[in-house]
mmCIF file of C-alpha atoms in Angstrom:
data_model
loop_
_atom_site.group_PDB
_atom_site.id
_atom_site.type_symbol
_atom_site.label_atom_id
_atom_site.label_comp_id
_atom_site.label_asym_id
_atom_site.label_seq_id
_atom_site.Cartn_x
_atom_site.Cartn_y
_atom_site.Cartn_z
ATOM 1 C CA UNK A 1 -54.562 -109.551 -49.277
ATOM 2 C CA UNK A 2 -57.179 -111.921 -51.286
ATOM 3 C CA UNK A 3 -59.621 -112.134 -47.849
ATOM 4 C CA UNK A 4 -59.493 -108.481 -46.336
ATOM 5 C CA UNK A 5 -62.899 -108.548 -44.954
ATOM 6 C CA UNK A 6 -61.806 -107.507 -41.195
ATOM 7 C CA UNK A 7 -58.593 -106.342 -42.647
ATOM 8 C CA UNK A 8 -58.094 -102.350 -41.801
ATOM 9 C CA UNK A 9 -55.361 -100.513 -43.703
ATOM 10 C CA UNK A 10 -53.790 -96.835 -42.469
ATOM 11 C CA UNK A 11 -51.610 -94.495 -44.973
ATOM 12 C CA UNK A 12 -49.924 -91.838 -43.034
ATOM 13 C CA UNK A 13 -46.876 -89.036 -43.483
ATOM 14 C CA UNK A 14 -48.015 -89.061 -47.077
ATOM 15 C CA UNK A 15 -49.769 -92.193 -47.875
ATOM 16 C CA UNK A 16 -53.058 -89.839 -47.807
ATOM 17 C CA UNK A 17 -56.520 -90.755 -47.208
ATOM 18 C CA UNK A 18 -57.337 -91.330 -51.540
ATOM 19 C CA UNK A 19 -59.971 -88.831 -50.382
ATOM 20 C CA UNK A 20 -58.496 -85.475 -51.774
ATOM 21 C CA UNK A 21 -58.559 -84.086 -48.298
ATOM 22 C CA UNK A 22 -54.817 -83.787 -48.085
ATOM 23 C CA UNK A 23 -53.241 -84.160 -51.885
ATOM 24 C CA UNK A 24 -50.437 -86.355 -50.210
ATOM 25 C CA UNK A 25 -51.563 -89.040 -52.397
ATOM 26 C CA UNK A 26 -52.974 -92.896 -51.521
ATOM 27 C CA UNK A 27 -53.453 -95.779 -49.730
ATOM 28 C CA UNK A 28 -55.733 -98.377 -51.388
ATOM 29 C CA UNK A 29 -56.778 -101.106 -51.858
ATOM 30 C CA UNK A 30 -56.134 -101.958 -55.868
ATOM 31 C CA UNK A 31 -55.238 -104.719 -58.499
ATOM 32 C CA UNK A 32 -51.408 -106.254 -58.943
ATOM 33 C CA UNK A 33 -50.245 -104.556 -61.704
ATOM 34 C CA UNK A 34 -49.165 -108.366 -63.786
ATOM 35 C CA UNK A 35 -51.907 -110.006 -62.500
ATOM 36 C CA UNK A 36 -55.658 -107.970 -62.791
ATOM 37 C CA UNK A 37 -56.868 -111.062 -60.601
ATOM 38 C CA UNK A 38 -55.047 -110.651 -57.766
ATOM 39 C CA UNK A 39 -55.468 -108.145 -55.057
ATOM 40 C CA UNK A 40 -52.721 -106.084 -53.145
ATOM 41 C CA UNK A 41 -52.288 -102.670 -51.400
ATOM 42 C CA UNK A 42 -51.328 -99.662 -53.817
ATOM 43 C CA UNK A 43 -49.441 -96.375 -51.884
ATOM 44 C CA UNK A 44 -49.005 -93.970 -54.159
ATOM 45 C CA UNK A 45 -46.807 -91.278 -52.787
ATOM 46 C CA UNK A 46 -47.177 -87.592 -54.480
ATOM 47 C CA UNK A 47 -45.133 -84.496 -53.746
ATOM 48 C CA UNK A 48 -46.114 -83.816 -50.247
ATOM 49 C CA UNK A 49 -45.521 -86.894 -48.853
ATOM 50 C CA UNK A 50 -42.712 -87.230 -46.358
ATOM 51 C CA UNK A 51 -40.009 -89.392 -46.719
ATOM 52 C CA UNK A 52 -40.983 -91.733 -44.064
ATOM 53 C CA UNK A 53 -44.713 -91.688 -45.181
ATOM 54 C CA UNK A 54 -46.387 -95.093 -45.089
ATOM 55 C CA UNK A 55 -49.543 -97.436 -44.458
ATOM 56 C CA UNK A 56 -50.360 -99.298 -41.351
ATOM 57 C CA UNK A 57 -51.932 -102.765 -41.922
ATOM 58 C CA UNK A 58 -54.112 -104.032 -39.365
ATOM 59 C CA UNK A 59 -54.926 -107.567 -40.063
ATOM 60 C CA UNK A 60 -58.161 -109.545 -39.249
ATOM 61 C CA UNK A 61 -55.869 -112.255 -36.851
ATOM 62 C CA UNK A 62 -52.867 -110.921 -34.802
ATOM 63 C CA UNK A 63 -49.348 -111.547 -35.128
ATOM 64 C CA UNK A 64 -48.041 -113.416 -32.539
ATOM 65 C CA UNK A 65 -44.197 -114.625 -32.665
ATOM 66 C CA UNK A 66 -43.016 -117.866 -31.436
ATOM 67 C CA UNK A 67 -40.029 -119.655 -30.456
ATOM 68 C CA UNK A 68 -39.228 -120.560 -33.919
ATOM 69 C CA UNK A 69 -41.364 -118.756 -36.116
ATOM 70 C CA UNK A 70 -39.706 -114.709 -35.466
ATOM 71 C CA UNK A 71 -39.786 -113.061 -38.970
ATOM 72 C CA UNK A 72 -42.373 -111.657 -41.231
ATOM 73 C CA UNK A 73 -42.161 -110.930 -44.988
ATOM 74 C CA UNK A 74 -44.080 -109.098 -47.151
ATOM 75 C CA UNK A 75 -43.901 -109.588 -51.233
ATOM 76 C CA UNK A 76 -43.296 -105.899 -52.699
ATOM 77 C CA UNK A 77 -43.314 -104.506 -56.248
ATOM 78 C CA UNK A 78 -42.007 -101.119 -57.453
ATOM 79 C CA UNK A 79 -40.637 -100.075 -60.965
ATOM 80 C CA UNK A 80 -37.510 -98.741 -59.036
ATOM 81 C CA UNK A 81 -34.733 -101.065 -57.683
ATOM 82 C CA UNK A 82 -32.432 -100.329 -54.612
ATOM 83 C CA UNK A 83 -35.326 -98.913 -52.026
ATOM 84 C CA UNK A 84 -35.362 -99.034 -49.022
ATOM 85 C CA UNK A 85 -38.493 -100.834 -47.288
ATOM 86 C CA UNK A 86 -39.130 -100.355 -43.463
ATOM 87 C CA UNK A 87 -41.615 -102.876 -41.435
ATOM 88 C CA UNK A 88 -42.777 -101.612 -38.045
ATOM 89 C CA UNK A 89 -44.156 -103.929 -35.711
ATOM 90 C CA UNK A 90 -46.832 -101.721 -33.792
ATOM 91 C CA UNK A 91 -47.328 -101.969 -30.374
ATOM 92 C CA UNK A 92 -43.929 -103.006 -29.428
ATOM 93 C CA UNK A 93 -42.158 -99.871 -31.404
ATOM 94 C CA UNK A 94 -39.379 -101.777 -33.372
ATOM 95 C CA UNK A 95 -38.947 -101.967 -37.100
ATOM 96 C CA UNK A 96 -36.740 -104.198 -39.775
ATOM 97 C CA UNK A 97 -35.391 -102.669 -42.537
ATOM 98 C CA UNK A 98 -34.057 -103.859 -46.131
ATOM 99 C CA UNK A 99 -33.564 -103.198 -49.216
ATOM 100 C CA UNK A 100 -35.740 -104.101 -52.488
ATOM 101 C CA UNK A 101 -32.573 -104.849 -55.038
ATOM 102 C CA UNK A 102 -34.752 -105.329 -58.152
ATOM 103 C CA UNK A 103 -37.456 -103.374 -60.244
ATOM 104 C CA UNK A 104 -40.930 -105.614 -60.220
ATOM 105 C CA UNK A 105 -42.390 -107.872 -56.919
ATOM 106 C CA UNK A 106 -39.486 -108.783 -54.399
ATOM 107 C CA UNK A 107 -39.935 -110.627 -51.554
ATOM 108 C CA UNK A 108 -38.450 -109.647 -48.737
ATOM 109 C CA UNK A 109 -37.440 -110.739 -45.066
ATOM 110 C CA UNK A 110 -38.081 -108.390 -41.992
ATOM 111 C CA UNK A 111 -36.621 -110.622 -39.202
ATOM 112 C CA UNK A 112 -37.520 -109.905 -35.843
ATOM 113 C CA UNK A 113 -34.938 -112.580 -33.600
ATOM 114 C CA UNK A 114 -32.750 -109.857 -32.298
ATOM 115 C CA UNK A 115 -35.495 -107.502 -30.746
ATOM 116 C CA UNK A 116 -36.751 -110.932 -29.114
ATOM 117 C CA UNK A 117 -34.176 -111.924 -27.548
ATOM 118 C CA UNK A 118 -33.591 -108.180 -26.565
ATOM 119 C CA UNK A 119 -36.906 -108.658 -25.055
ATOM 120 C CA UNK A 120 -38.224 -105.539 -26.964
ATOM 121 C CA UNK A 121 -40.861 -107.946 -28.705
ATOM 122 C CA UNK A 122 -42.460 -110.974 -26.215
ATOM 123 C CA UNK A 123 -43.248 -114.087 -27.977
ATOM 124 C CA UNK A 124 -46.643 -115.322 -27.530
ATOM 125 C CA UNK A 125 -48.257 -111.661 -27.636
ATOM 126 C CA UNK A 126 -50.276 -110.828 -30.081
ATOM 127 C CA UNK A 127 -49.415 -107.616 -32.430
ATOM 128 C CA UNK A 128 -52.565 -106.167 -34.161
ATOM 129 C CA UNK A 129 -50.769 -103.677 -36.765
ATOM 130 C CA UNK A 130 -47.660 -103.174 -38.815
ATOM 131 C CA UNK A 131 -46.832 -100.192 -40.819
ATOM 132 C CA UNK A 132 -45.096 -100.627 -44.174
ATOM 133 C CA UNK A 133 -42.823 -97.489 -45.425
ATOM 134 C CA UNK A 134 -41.742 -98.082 -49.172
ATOM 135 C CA UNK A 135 -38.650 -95.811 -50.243
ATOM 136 C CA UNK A 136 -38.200 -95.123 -46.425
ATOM 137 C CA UNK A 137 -36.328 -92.227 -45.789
ATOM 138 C CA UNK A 138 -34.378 -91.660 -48.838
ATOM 139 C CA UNK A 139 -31.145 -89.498 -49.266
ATOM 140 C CA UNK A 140 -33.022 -87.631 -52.063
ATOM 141 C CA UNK A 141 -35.646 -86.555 -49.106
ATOM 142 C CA UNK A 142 -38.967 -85.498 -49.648
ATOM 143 C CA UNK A 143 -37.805 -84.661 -53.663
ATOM 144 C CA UNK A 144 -37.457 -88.313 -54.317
ATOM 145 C CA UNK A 145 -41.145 -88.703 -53.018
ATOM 146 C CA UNK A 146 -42.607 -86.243 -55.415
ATOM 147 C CA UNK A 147 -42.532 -88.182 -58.321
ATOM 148 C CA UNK A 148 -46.079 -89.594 -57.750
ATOM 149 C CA UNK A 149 -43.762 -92.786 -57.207
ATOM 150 C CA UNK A 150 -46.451 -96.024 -56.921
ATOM 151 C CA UNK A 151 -45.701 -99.148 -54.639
ATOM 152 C CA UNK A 152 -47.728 -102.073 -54.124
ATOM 153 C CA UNK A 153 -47.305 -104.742 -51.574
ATOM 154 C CA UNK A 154 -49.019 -107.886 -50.890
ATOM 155 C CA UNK A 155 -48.591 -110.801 -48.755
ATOM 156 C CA UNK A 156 -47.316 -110.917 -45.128
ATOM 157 C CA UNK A 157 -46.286 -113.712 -43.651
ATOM 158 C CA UNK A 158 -45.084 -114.774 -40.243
ATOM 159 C CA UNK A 159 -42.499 -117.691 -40.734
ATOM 160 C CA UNK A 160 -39.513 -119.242 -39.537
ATOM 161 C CA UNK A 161 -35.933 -117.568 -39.655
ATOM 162 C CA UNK A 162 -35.034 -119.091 -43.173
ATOM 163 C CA UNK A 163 -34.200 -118.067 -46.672
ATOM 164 C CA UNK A 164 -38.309 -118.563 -47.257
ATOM 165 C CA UNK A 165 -40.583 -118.233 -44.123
ATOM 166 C CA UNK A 166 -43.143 -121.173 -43.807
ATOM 167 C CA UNK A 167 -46.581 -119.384 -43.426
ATOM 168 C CA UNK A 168 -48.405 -119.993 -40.774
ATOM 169 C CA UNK A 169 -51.001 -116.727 -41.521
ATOM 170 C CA UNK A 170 -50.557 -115.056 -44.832
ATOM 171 C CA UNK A 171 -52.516 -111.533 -45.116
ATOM 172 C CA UNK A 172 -53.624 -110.670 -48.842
ATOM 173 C CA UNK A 173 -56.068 -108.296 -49.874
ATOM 174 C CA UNK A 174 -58.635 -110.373 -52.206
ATOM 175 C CA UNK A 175 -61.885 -109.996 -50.011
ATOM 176 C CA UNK A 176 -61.845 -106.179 -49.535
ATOM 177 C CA UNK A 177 -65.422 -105.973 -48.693
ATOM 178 C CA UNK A 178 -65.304 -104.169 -45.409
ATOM 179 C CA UNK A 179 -61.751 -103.285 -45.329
ATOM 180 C CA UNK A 180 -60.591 -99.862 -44.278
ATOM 181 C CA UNK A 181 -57.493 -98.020 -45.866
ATOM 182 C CA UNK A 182 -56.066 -95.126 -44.210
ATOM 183 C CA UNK A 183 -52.715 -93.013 -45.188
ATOM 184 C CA UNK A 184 -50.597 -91.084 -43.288
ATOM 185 C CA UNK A 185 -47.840 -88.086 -44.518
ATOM 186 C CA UNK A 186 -48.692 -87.908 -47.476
ATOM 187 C CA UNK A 187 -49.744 -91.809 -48.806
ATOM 188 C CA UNK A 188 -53.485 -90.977 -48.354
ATOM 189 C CA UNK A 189 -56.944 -93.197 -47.931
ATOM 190 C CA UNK A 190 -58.759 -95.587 -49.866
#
C-alpha cells in the first residue's frame, strides 16, 4: 500500500476508528513489522471486537474482473498460524475465504471464478471496496479476539486464476498522504 494517496481504508465490528472513541481497537495505516521501509495496513483487534470485525479498503482505481484475470490476493502477516482470512468484494456482496497456514506474511488467493460464472459478480464492472476480516469468525468467538491480537496486510492484487496471480493493479500503502482509515466492530480508525 506504498502509493495510498486516494486510497481510503474502513475498520468496522472491531477494527475501531484508532481514535479512542470506541476501545475496539485499530485500523491504520503502519510499518511492516520485518521491513520499517515498507508500508502496510495494521488491525489491531482488542477485547470488544467481534469476531467478524474487519477493515474495508477502498482503493484509488477500481477492481474490475475480466475474462481471465478473476482472483485477487492479498499478502498477510500474523504471529498466529491456521486463521481464517475472509475477502469481501463490496458492491456485489460475495466473499472468499481461506486459511493463513503459517505464522509471519502469507500470501493468499481469494478466487472469485465461481461467483462469476454464477453471475453474482459481472466482469467488466468496476468494484470500489473490499473488506478484509483477519481471524474471521473463529470457534473461540469474541474470546479469541480479546487478546489485542495484531494483523497486518499488504498488497492486493487482481490476477489470473493461477498458483501466483499476474498483477495487473497492486494496492500498497507507501504514499499515505491523504489516505483515510476507518474500523468497524471493534478494529477501529487511523
Amino acid at each position: 500500500f506504498e502509493d495510498s494517496a486516494a486510497l481510503t481504508i474502513t475498520g468496522f465490528e472491531g477494527a475501531g476508528n484508532g481514535d479512542g472513541t470506541n476501545g475496539w481497537g485499530s485500523s491504520e495505516i503502519a510499518a511492516d513489522p520485518l521491513d520499517s521501509t515498507n508500508s502496510v495496513v495494521k488491525v489491531t483487534k482488542s477485547a470488544e471486537a467481534q469476531p467478524w470485525a474487519g477493515t474495508t479498503v477502498n482503493p484509488d482505481a477500481p477492481i474490475v474482473f475480466d475474462s481471465t484475470h478473476k482472483v485477487l490476493s492479498l499478502r498477510v502477516y500474523s504471529a498466529e498460524a491456521n486463521i481464517p482470512v475472509v475477502l469481501k468484494l463490496e458492491g456485489a456482496g460475495v466473499q472468499v475465504i481461506t486459511q493463513k497456514t503459517s505464522a509471519g506474511w502469507q500470501d493468499l488467493n481469494f478466487d472469485f471464478s465461481s461467483f462469476i460464472t454464477n453471475n453474482q459478480v459481472s466482469l467488466n464492472t468496476p468494484y470500489d471496496a473490499v473488506s478484509v476480516f483477519v481471524n474471521f469468525n473463529t470457534a473461540e468467538g469474541a474470546a479469541a479476539q480479546g487478546r489485542g491480537n495484531t494483523y497486518y496486510f499488504d498488497d492486493l492484487t487482481l490476477g489470473q486464476a493461477t498458483n501466483a496471480p499476474v498483477a495487473l493493479t497492486t494496492l500498497d500503502f507507501e504514499d499515505s498522504a491523504a489516505l483515510t482509515i476507518t474500523g468497524f466492530e471493534g478494529a477501529g480508525n487511523g
